[in-house]
Amino acid sequence: MSVYLNGQFLPLAEAKVSVLDRGFVFGDGVYELVPVYSGKPFRLDAHLHRLQFSLDGIRLANPHSVAEWRERILQLIARQDFADQSVYIQVTRGTPVEGQPLRDHAFPHGVSPTVFMFAQPLVTATPAQKAAGVCAVSALDNRWLRCNIKAISLLANLLLRQQAVDAGCAETVMLRDGFLTEGAASNIFVVKDGVVRAPPPSSLMLTGITYDVVLELAAAHDIPHEVRAIAEAEVRGADELWMTSSTKEIMAIVALDGVPVGAGVPGPLAMRMDALYQTFKQQVMRS
Ligand code: PMP
């Protein structure tokens, strides 16, 4: 497998980073995950825009222009022998240089960021998995207040996701101050009486690329939808709950904390939105 590290394409086993890299020592970095269908990156500009937002958020200068990123990502994709890929991009604040403290919270001067990318086969849910849906648990959102930065320091998200795994479920639906924020690694949509609802983008959640596409598809196909704060009672009283992400796409949550959501099976709007999403993907692949 060929990965990218600081300007070079290398076999995975040869890609080496210092143990002093601030990504390793502090989790001081940001990342992106771009789905690739039939060799074509999906919404690459939006991912690169979000990467810029994350870099700005952690005060790290972007080491590449959009054109440079695009070129490198397309080269990485072309080097893989599988067509559907998930491209992981990570930029850290790099490794302290000679004469600098080995570990210091303050940003080091004159240090180049570490840029690492790899591609894996993209594994999305099968139609049978989509037809079954998944269960979720709820938890208090105890993360920091800058969740719109796609930071590599994901410890809180990992602990939250593990609560779902321990309960035999797929996702943890998070609530902060009585309102829905998002999933541990997804955005959450609520359906009630035929209206699709999602919380508004804010620093309390990551604005998913899939979230944006779902709202665009709802608008384009006259599906009633609303972007507004969603209270816990609305989550618990929903007809349908969905989790969305680049890899999960639109996945129905059929039980929350052991209680069936609506009829306890994927609802009609989840299935409709997933069908629209699949058609949209096909169009992107052909374009
Ligand atoms: N929120 C969080 C916390 C996530 O980790 C993800 C997945 N990256 C998402 C939302 C969904 O984002 P996207 O649709 O861009 O995959």
Coordinates of C-alpha atoms and ligand atoms in Angstrom, one line a residue:
M1 CA 0.0 0.0 0.0
S2 CA 1.4 3.4 -1.0
V3 CA 0.9 6.2 1.5
Y4 CA 1.8 9.9 1.4
L5 CA 4.1 11.5 3.9
N6 CA 5.5 15.0 3.6
G7 CA 5.8 15.2 -0.2
Q8 CA 6.7 11.5 -0.8
F9 CA 4.7 8.4 -1.8
L10 CA 6.0 5.4 0.2
P11 CA 5.1 1.9 1.1
L12 CA 3.3 2.0 4.4
A13 CA 6.1 0.2 6.3
E14 CA 8.6 2.9 5.2
A15 CA 6.5 5.9 6.3
K16 CA 8.0 7.0 9.6
V17 CA 7.3 10.0 11.9
S18 CA 9.3 11.1 15.0
V19 CA 7.9 10.1 18.4
L20 CA 8.2 13.8 19.2
D21 CA 5.7 14.8 16.5
R22 CA 3.1 17.0 18.2
G23 CA 0.4 14.8 16.7
F24 CA 1.7 11.9 18.8
V25 CA 2.6 13.8 21.9
F26 CA -0.3 16.3 22.1
G27 CA -2.9 15.2 19.5
D28 CA -2.0 18.6 18.0
G29 CA -3.4 18.3 14.5
V30 CA -6.5 18.1 12.3
Y31 CA -7.8 15.6 9.8
E32 CA -10.2 14.9 7.0
L33 CA -11.8 11.8 5.5
V34 CA -12.8 11.9 1.8
P35 CA -14.8 9.2 0.3
V36 CA -13.8 8.2 -3.2
Y37 CA -16.2 6.4 -5.6
S38 CA -14.8 4.7 -8.7
G39 CA -11.6 6.7 -8.3
K40 CA -13.4 10.1 -8.0
P41 CA -13.2 12.0 -4.7
F42 CA -16.7 13.1 -3.5
R43 CA -17.1 16.8 -2.7
L44 CA -13.3 17.3 -2.5
D45 CA -13.6 21.1 -2.5
A46 CA -15.9 21.0 0.5
H47 CA -13.5 18.7 2.3
L48 CA -10.6 21.0 1.5
H49 CA -12.6 24.0 2.7
R50 CA -13.4 22.2 6.0
L51 CA -9.7 21.3 6.3
Q52 CA -8.8 25.0 5.9
F53 CA -11.4 25.9 8.6
S54 CA -9.9 23.3 11.0
L55 CA -6.3 24.5 10.3
D56 CA -7.4 28.1 10.9
G57 CA -9.1 26.9 14.1
I58 CA -5.9 25.5 15.5
R59 CA -3.8 28.4 14.1
L60 CA -1.7 26.2 11.8
A61 CA -0.8 27.6 8.4
N62 CA -2.0 25.4 5.5
P63 CA 1.1 23.8 4.0
H64 CA -0.6 23.5 0.5
S65 CA -2.8 25.4 -1.9
V66 CA -6.1 23.8 -2.9
A67 CA -4.5 22.9 -6.3
E68 CA -1.6 21.2 -4.5
W69 CA -3.9 19.2 -2.2
R70 CA -6.0 18.2 -5.2
E71 CA -3.0 17.0 -7.1
R72 CA -1.5 15.0 -4.2
I73 CA -4.9 13.4 -3.3
L74 CA -5.5 12.4 -7.0
Q75 CA -2.0 10.9 -7.1
L76 CA -2.6 8.9 -3.9
I77 CA -6.0 7.7 -5.3
A78 CA -4.4 6.6 -8.6
R79 CA -1.7 4.6 -6.7
Q80 CA -4.3 2.3 -5.1
D81 CA -5.6 -0.9 -6.8
F82 CA -9.2 -0.5 -5.4
A83 CA -11.7 1.9 -6.9
D84 CA -13.9 2.9 -3.9
Q85 CA -11.6 4.5 -1.3
S86 CA -11.6 6.4 1.9
V87 CA -8.8 8.9 1.9
Y88 CA -7.5 9.9 5.3
I89 CA -5.6 13.3 5.5
Q90 CA -3.8 14.4 8.6
V91 CA -1.9 17.5 9.3
T92 CA 0.0 18.0 12.6
R93 CA 2.0 20.9 14.0
G94 CA 5.1 18.8 13.3
T95 CA 8.2 17.8 15.3
P96 CA 10.3 20.2 17.4
V97 CA 13.7 20.9 15.8
E98 CA 17.2 20.7 17.3
G99 CA 17.6 23.1 20.3
Q100 CA 13.8 23.3 21.0
P101 CA 12.2 21.6 24.1
L102 CA 11.2 18.0 23.4
R103 CA 7.7 18.8 24.7
D104 CA 6.3 22.3 25.2
H105 CA 2.7 23.4 25.0
A106 CA 3.7 26.6 23.2
F107 CA 3.8 26.3 19.4
P108 CA 7.4 25.8 18.3
H109 CA 8.8 28.2 15.7
G110 CA 10.2 27.3 12.4
V111 CA 8.7 23.8 12.4
S112 CA 7.1 22.3 9.2
P113 CA 3.7 20.6 9.7
T114 CA 3.6 16.8 9.2
V115 CA 1.3 15.8 6.3
F116 CA 0.2 12.2 6.2
M117 CA -2.4 10.6 3.9
F118 CA -3.5 7.1 3.2
A119 CA -6.3 5.4 1.3
Q120 CA -8.3 2.3 2.5
P121 CA -11.0 0.4 0.7
L122 CA -14.3 2.3 1.3
V123 CA -16.7 0.0 3.1
T124 CA -20.2 1.3 3.2
A125 CA -23.3 -0.4 4.6
T126 CA -24.8 -3.2 2.5
P127 CA -28.5 -2.9 1.4
A128 CA -29.3 -5.6 4.0
Q129 CA -27.6 -3.6 6.8
K130 CA -29.5 -0.5 5.7
A131 CA -32.8 -2.4 5.8
A132 CA -32.0 -3.6 9.3
G133 CA -30.9 -0.2 10.7
V134 CA -28.8 0.1 13.9
C135 CA -29.3 0.8 17.5
A136 CA -27.8 3.7 19.4
V137 CA -27.4 4.9 23.0
S138 CA -27.6 8.4 24.3
A139 CA -25.0 10.3 26.4
L140 CA -24.2 13.7 27.6
D141 CA -21.9 15.5 25.2
N142 CA -18.9 16.1 27.4
R143 CA -16.5 17.2 24.6
W144 CA -14.9 20.6 24.3
L145 CA -16.7 23.6 22.8
R146 CA -15.0 23.6 19.4
C147 CA -16.4 20.5 17.9
N148 CA -16.6 22.1 14.4
I149 CA -12.8 21.7 14.3
K150 CA -12.0 18.2 13.0
A151 CA -9.2 17.7 15.5
I152 CA -7.2 14.4 15.7
S153 CA -7.5 14.6 19.5
L154 CA -10.6 12.4 19.5
L155 CA -10.4 10.9 23.0
A156 CA -13.9 12.2 24.1
N157 CA -15.4 10.9 20.9
L158 CA -13.7 7.5 21.3
L159 CA -15.0 7.2 24.9
L160 CA -18.5 8.2 23.8
R161 CA -18.5 5.8 20.8
Q162 CA -17.3 2.9 23.1
Q163 CA -20.4 3.3 25.2
A164 CA -22.4 2.4 22.1
V165 CA -20.1 -0.5 21.3
D166 CA -20.3 -1.8 24.9
A167 CA -24.1 -1.8 24.5
G168 CA -23.9 -3.7 21.2
C169 CA -24.9 -0.6 19.3
A170 CA -23.5 1.4 16.4
E171 CA -23.6 5.0 17.6
T172 CA -23.9 7.3 20.6
V173 CA -26.4 10.2 20.2
M174 CA -25.1 13.2 22.2
L175 CA -27.1 15.8 24.1
R176 CA -25.8 19.0 25.5
D177 CA -27.9 21.2 27.8
G178 CA -31.0 19.2 26.8
F179 CA -30.4 19.6 23.0
L180 CA -29.2 17.3 20.3
T181 CA -25.7 17.9 19.1
E182 CA -24.5 15.0 17.0
G183 CA -23.3 11.4 17.0
A184 CA -19.8 10.4 18.2
A185 CA -18.7 10.2 14.6
S186 CA -21.8 11.2 12.6
N187 CA -24.5 13.9 12.4
I188 CA -28.0 13.0 13.6
F189 CA -31.3 13.8 11.9
V190 CA -34.8 13.6 13.4
V191 CA -38.0 13.0 11.5
K192 CA -41.4 13.8 12.9
D193 CA -44.7 13.9 11.0
G194 CA -42.9 13.9 7.7
V195 CA -40.6 16.8 8.5
V196 CA -36.8 16.2 8.5
R197 CA -35.0 18.2 11.2
A198 CA -31.3 18.8 11.9
P199 CA -29.5 21.0 14.4
P200 CA -28.0 24.1 13.0
P201 CA -24.2 24.2 12.3
S202 CA -22.4 25.6 15.4
S203 CA -19.2 25.1 17.3
L204 CA -21.0 22.3 19.2
M205 CA -20.9 19.9 16.2
L206 CA -19.0 19.1 13.1
T207 CA -20.9 20.2 9.9
G208 CA -20.7 16.9 8.0
I209 CA -20.3 16.9 4.2
T210 CA -23.1 14.3 4.2
Y211 CA -25.2 16.5 6.4
D212 CA -24.9 19.3 3.7
V213 CA -25.8 16.8 0.9
V214 CA -28.8 15.5 2.8
L215 CA -30.2 19.0 3.3
E216 CA -29.5 19.9 -0.3
L217 CA -31.3 16.7 -1.4
A218 CA -34.3 17.5 0.9
A219 CA -34.5 21.0 -0.6
A220 CA -34.2 19.7 -4.2
H221 CA -36.9 17.1 -3.8
D222 CA -39.4 19.2 -1.8
I223 CA -39.0 17.1 1.3
P224 CA -40.2 19.3 4.3
H225 CA -37.1 20.0 6.4
E226 CA -36.1 22.4 9.1
V227 CA -32.7 23.3 10.6
R228 CA -33.2 24.3 14.2
A229 CA -32.3 23.4 17.7
I230 CA -33.8 20.0 18.6
A231 CA -34.8 19.3 22.2
E232 CA -34.1 15.9 23.9
A233 CA -37.9 15.1 24.0
E234 CA -38.0 15.5 20.2
V235 CA -35.2 13.0 19.8
R236 CA -36.9 10.5 22.1
G237 CA -40.3 11.1 20.5
A238 CA -39.1 10.9 16.9
D239 CA -40.8 8.9 14.1
E240 CA -37.3 8.3 12.6
L241 CA -33.7 8.9 13.7
W242 CA -30.9 8.9 11.2
M243 CA -27.1 9.0 11.5
T244 CA -25.2 10.4 8.6
S245 CA -21.5 10.3 7.6
S246 CA -19.3 9.8 4.6
T247 CA -18.9 6.1 5.4
K248 CA -22.3 5.4 7.1
E249 CA -24.2 7.5 4.5
I250 CA -27.8 7.6 5.7
M251 CA -28.3 4.9 8.3
A252 CA -31.5 4.5 10.2
I253 CA -31.3 4.3 14.0
V254 CA -34.1 1.9 15.0
A255 CA -33.7 1.9 18.7
L256 CA -32.4 4.4 21.2
D257 CA -31.4 3.3 24.7
G258 CA -33.3 0.1 24.1
V259 CA -36.5 1.9 23.1
P260 CA -37.8 1.4 19.5
V261 CA -37.6 4.6 17.4
G262 CA -41.1 5.0 15.7
A263 CA -42.1 1.6 14.4
G264 CA -38.6 0.1 15.3
V265 CA -37.7 -0.3 11.6
P266 CA -36.1 2.1 9.1
G267 CA -38.7 4.6 8.2
P268 CA -39.9 5.7 4.7
L269 CA -38.0 8.9 4.7
A270 CA -34.7 7.3 5.7
M271 CA -35.1 4.9 2.8
R272 CA -36.1 7.7 0.4
M273 CA -33.2 9.8 1.4
D274 CA -30.7 6.9 1.1
A275 CA -32.1 6.2 -2.4
L276 CA -31.7 9.9 -3.4
Y277 CA -28.1 9.9 -1.9
Q278 CA -27.2 6.8 -4.0
T279 CA -28.5 8.3 -7.2
F280 CA -26.6 11.5 -6.4
K281 CA -23.4 9.5 -5.9
Q282 CA -23.9 7.8 -9.2
Q283 CA -24.3 11.2 -10.9
V284 CA -21.1 12.5 -9.3
M285 CA -19.3 9.3 -10.5
R286 CA -20.5 9.8 -14.1
S287 CA -19.8 13.6 -14.2
Ligands
PMP1 N1 -19.6 14.5 13.3 C1 -18.5 13.9 13.7 C2 -18.1 14.1 15.1 C3 -17.8 13.1 12.8 O1 -16.6 12.4 13.2 C4 -18.3 12.9 11.5 C5 -17.5 12.0 10.5 N2 -16.3 12.5 10.1 C6 -19.4 13.6 11.1 C7 -20.1 14.4 12.0 C8 -20.0 13.4 9.7 O2 -19.1 14.1 8.8 P1 -19.1 13.7 7.2 O3 -20.5 13.6 6.7 O4 -18.3 14.8 6.6 O5 -18.4 12.3 7.2

